[in-house]
Tab-separated table of C-alpha atoms in Angstrom:
chain	number	residue	atom	x	y	z
A	1236	MET	CA	0.000	0.000	0.000
A	1237	LYS	CA	2.868	2.349	0.863
A	1238	LYS	CA	4.541	1.626	-2.484
A	1239	LEU	CA	1.300	2.417	-4.342
A	1240	LEU	CA	0.923	5.713	-2.470
A	1241	ILE	CA	4.528	6.685	-3.223
A	1242	SER	CA	4.068	5.732	-6.897
A	1243	LEU	CA	0.924	7.871	-7.127
A	1244	GLN	CA	2.735	10.796	-5.516
A	1245	ILE	CA	5.593	10.479	-8.004
A	1246	ILE	CA	3.181	10.311	-10.944
A	1247	GLY	CA	1.339	13.352	-9.605
A	1248	PHE	CA	4.585	15.277	-9.263
A	1249	ILE	CA	5.655	14.377	-12.819
A	1250	LEU	CA	2.277	15.513	-14.173
A	1251	PHE	CA	2.583	18.767	-12.229
A	1252	LEU	CA	6.027	19.425	-13.694
A	1253	SER	CA	4.962	18.615	-17.255
A	1254	THR	CA	1.960	20.946	-16.982
A	1255	ASP	CA	4.159	23.694	-15.576
A	1256	VAL	CA	6.726	23.275	-18.370
A	1257	CYS	CA	4.002	23.455	-21.045
A	1258	ALA	CA	2.546	26.607	-19.509
A	1259	GLN	CA	5.997	28.195	-19.353
A	1260	GLY	CA	6.523	27.719	-23.087
A	1261	LYS	CA	3.472	29.775	-23.990
A	1262	LYS	CA	3.866	33.516	-24.494
A	1263	LYS	CA	1.203	36.057	-23.592
A	1264	PHE	CA	1.080	39.089	-25.880
A	1265	THR	CA	-0.732	42.296	-24.933
A	1266	GLY	CA	-1.209	45.331	-27.088
A	1267	ILE	CA	-3.146	48.327	-28.256
A	1268	ILE	CA	-5.346	49.321	-31.160
A	1269	SER	CA	-3.985	52.322	-33.078
A	1270	ASN	CA	-7.073	53.307	-35.060
A	1271	GLY	CA	-9.888	52.540	-32.600
A	1272	MET	CA	-11.201	54.228	-29.518
A	1273	LYS	CA	-8.785	55.351	-26.814
A	1274	GLY	CA	-8.120	52.436	-24.462
A	1275	ASP	CA	-9.004	49.646	-26.922
A	1276	LYS	CA	-6.650	46.702	-26.443
A	1277	ILE	CA	-5.994	43.111	-27.471
A	1278	SER	CA	-4.289	40.115	-25.945
A	1279	PHE	CA	-3.525	36.580	-27.011
A	1280	ILE	CA	-1.382	33.582	-26.149
A	1281	LEU	CA	1.115	32.074	-28.569
A	1282	SER	CA	1.393	28.311	-28.098
A	1283	ALA	CA	4.699	26.849	-26.916
A	1284	ASP	CA	5.384	25.435	-30.392
A	1285	GLY	CA	4.536	28.774	-32.079
A	1286	LYS	CA	1.888	27.178	-34.301
A	1287	TRP	CA	-1.272	28.595	-32.705
A	1288	VAL	CA	-2.707	31.773	-31.275
A	1289	GLU	CA	-5.299	31.085	-28.602
A	1290	GLU	CA	-7.446	33.177	-26.286
A	1291	PHE	CA	-7.342	36.138	-28.692
A	1292	THR	CA	-9.330	38.815	-26.868
A	1293	PHE	CA	-10.501	42.261	-27.938
A	1294	ASP	CA	-11.361	44.669	-25.134
A	1295	GLY	CA	-12.818	47.851	-26.528
A	1296	TYR	CA	-15.571	49.584	-28.452
A	1297	TRP	CA	-17.471	48.663	-31.587
A	1298	ARG	CA	-20.635	49.855	-33.296
A	1299	CYS	CA	-23.916	47.956	-32.993
A	1300	ASP	CA	-26.971	49.276	-34.810
A	1301	GLY	CA	-25.487	52.777	-34.796
A	1302	ARG	CA	-24.534	52.774	-31.106
A	1303	LEU	CA	-21.068	52.593	-29.617
A	1304	GLU	CA	-20.762	49.624	-27.220
A	1305	LYS	CA	-17.910	48.342	-25.067
A	1306	THR	CA	-17.238	44.635	-25.159
A	1307	THR	CA	-14.608	42.078	-24.233
A	1308	ILE	CA	-14.712	39.087	-26.543
A	1309	GLY	CA	-12.785	36.897	-28.936
A	1310	PRO	CA	-13.050	33.628	-30.793
A	1311	GLU	CA	-13.006	30.437	-28.767
A	1312	LYS	CA	-11.051	28.576	-31.440
A	1313	ARG	CA	-7.326	28.771	-31.997
A	1314	ILE	CA	-5.901	30.663	-34.972
A	1315	PRO	CA	-3.117	29.001	-36.976
A	1316	VAL	CA	0.358	30.546	-37.241
A	1317	LYS	CA	2.536	29.540	-40.201
A	1318	LYS	CA	6.055	30.903	-40.641
A	1319	GLY	CA	5.297	33.714	-38.199
A	1320	LYS	CA	2.064	34.731	-39.952
A	1321	ILE	CA	-1.273	34.709	-38.113
A	1322	SER	CA	-4.235	34.169	-40.408
A	1323	GLY	CA	-7.714	33.036	-39.573
A	1324	ILE	CA	-11.405	33.680	-39.889
A	1325	VAL	CA	-13.577	32.128	-37.203
A	1326	VAL	CA	-17.361	32.006	-37.476
A	1327	ASP	CA	-19.250	31.203	-34.293
A	1328	PRO	CA	-21.355	29.127	-34.530
A	1329	GLU	CA	-19.458	27.312	-37.275
A	1330	ASN	CA	-22.467	26.787	-39.531
A	1331	GLY	CA	-22.968	30.549	-39.600
A	1332	GLY	CA	-26.360	32.083	-39.777
A	1333	SER	CA	-27.404	35.693	-39.820
A	1334	THR	CA	-26.515	36.295	-36.176
A	1335	ALA	CA	-23.182	34.454	-36.189
A	1336	TRP	CA	-20.108	36.188	-34.881
A	1337	ARG	CA	-17.331	36.551	-37.461
A	1338	PHE	CA	-13.749	37.162	-36.319
A	1339	ASP	CA	-11.016	37.978	-38.862
A	1340	ILE	CA	-7.510	37.991	-37.368
A	1341	GLN	CA	-4.416	38.632	-39.471
A	1342	GLY	CA	-0.889	39.482	-38.396
A	1343	SER	CA	2.725	38.555	-37.977
A	1344	ILE	CA	4.883	37.621	-35.018
A	1345	ASN	CA	8.551	38.527	-34.979
A	1346	GLY	CA	10.238	37.464	-31.747
A	1347	LYS	CA	8.697	39.420	-28.883
A	1348	LYS	CA	6.646	41.755	-31.111
A	1349	ALA	CA	3.514	41.231	-33.156
A	1350	SER	CA	1.230	43.371	-35.292
A	1351	GLY	CA	-1.775	42.948	-37.515
A	1352	THR	CA	-5.447	43.604	-38.049
A	1353	PHE	CA	-8.620	42.476	-36.337
A	1354	ARG	CA	-12.255	42.735	-37.313
A	1355	MET	CA	-15.379	41.281	-35.765
A	1356	ASN	CA	-18.925	41.642	-36.971
A	1357	ILE	CA	-22.475	40.298	-36.768
A	1358	ASN	CA	-24.142	41.201	-40.049
A	1359	ALA	CA	-27.819	40.781	-39.146
A	1360	LEU	CA	-27.456	42.930	-36.024
A	1361	ARG	CA	-25.430	45.574	-37.879
A	1362	CYS	CA	-22.543	45.219	-35.443
A	1363	ASP	CA	-19.004	45.845	-36.660
A	1364	SER	CA	-15.640	46.795	-35.220
A	1365	TYR	CA	-14.396	47.568	-38.739
A	1366	VAL	CA	-10.762	46.792	-39.468
A	1367	LEU	CA	-8.625	47.648	-36.445
A	1368	LYS	CA	-4.830	47.808	-36.498
A	1369	TRP	CA	-3.039	46.362	-33.480
A	1370	THR	CA	0.481	46.012	-32.140
A	1371	ALA	CA	1.441	43.754	-29.240
A	1372	ALA	CA	4.473	42.555	-27.319
A	1373	THR	CA	5.485	39.885	-24.830
A	1374	LYS	CA	8.063	39.960	-22.047
């Protein structure tokens, strides 16, 4: 029984270390929007292998049916990165529909700096951020 308990503790410790190492390899980027409202910002996480952007989040203002609204949102799916280039369009829900969210994220990552464009819209509700230019950096 003691051997089983020790084995489980060792396995738990190894899992803890592997999770910690994976988390350490990811890079969090934060940045600003240059052509939006003052205070608009973005953030995202670059996967440890550099092949995916996840948790892309826009925190700022957009227009819905003629009104300016503040929101914090982003696509739930990851965006592919190929040779330092971010490129993806995510529709949520996937099968679309007139009230589906559409996220268009384009950009490039060069070391600790990144830049690109972002647009989100819901056509039927006349909501649109229009094309926003962003720059971001990581530590």
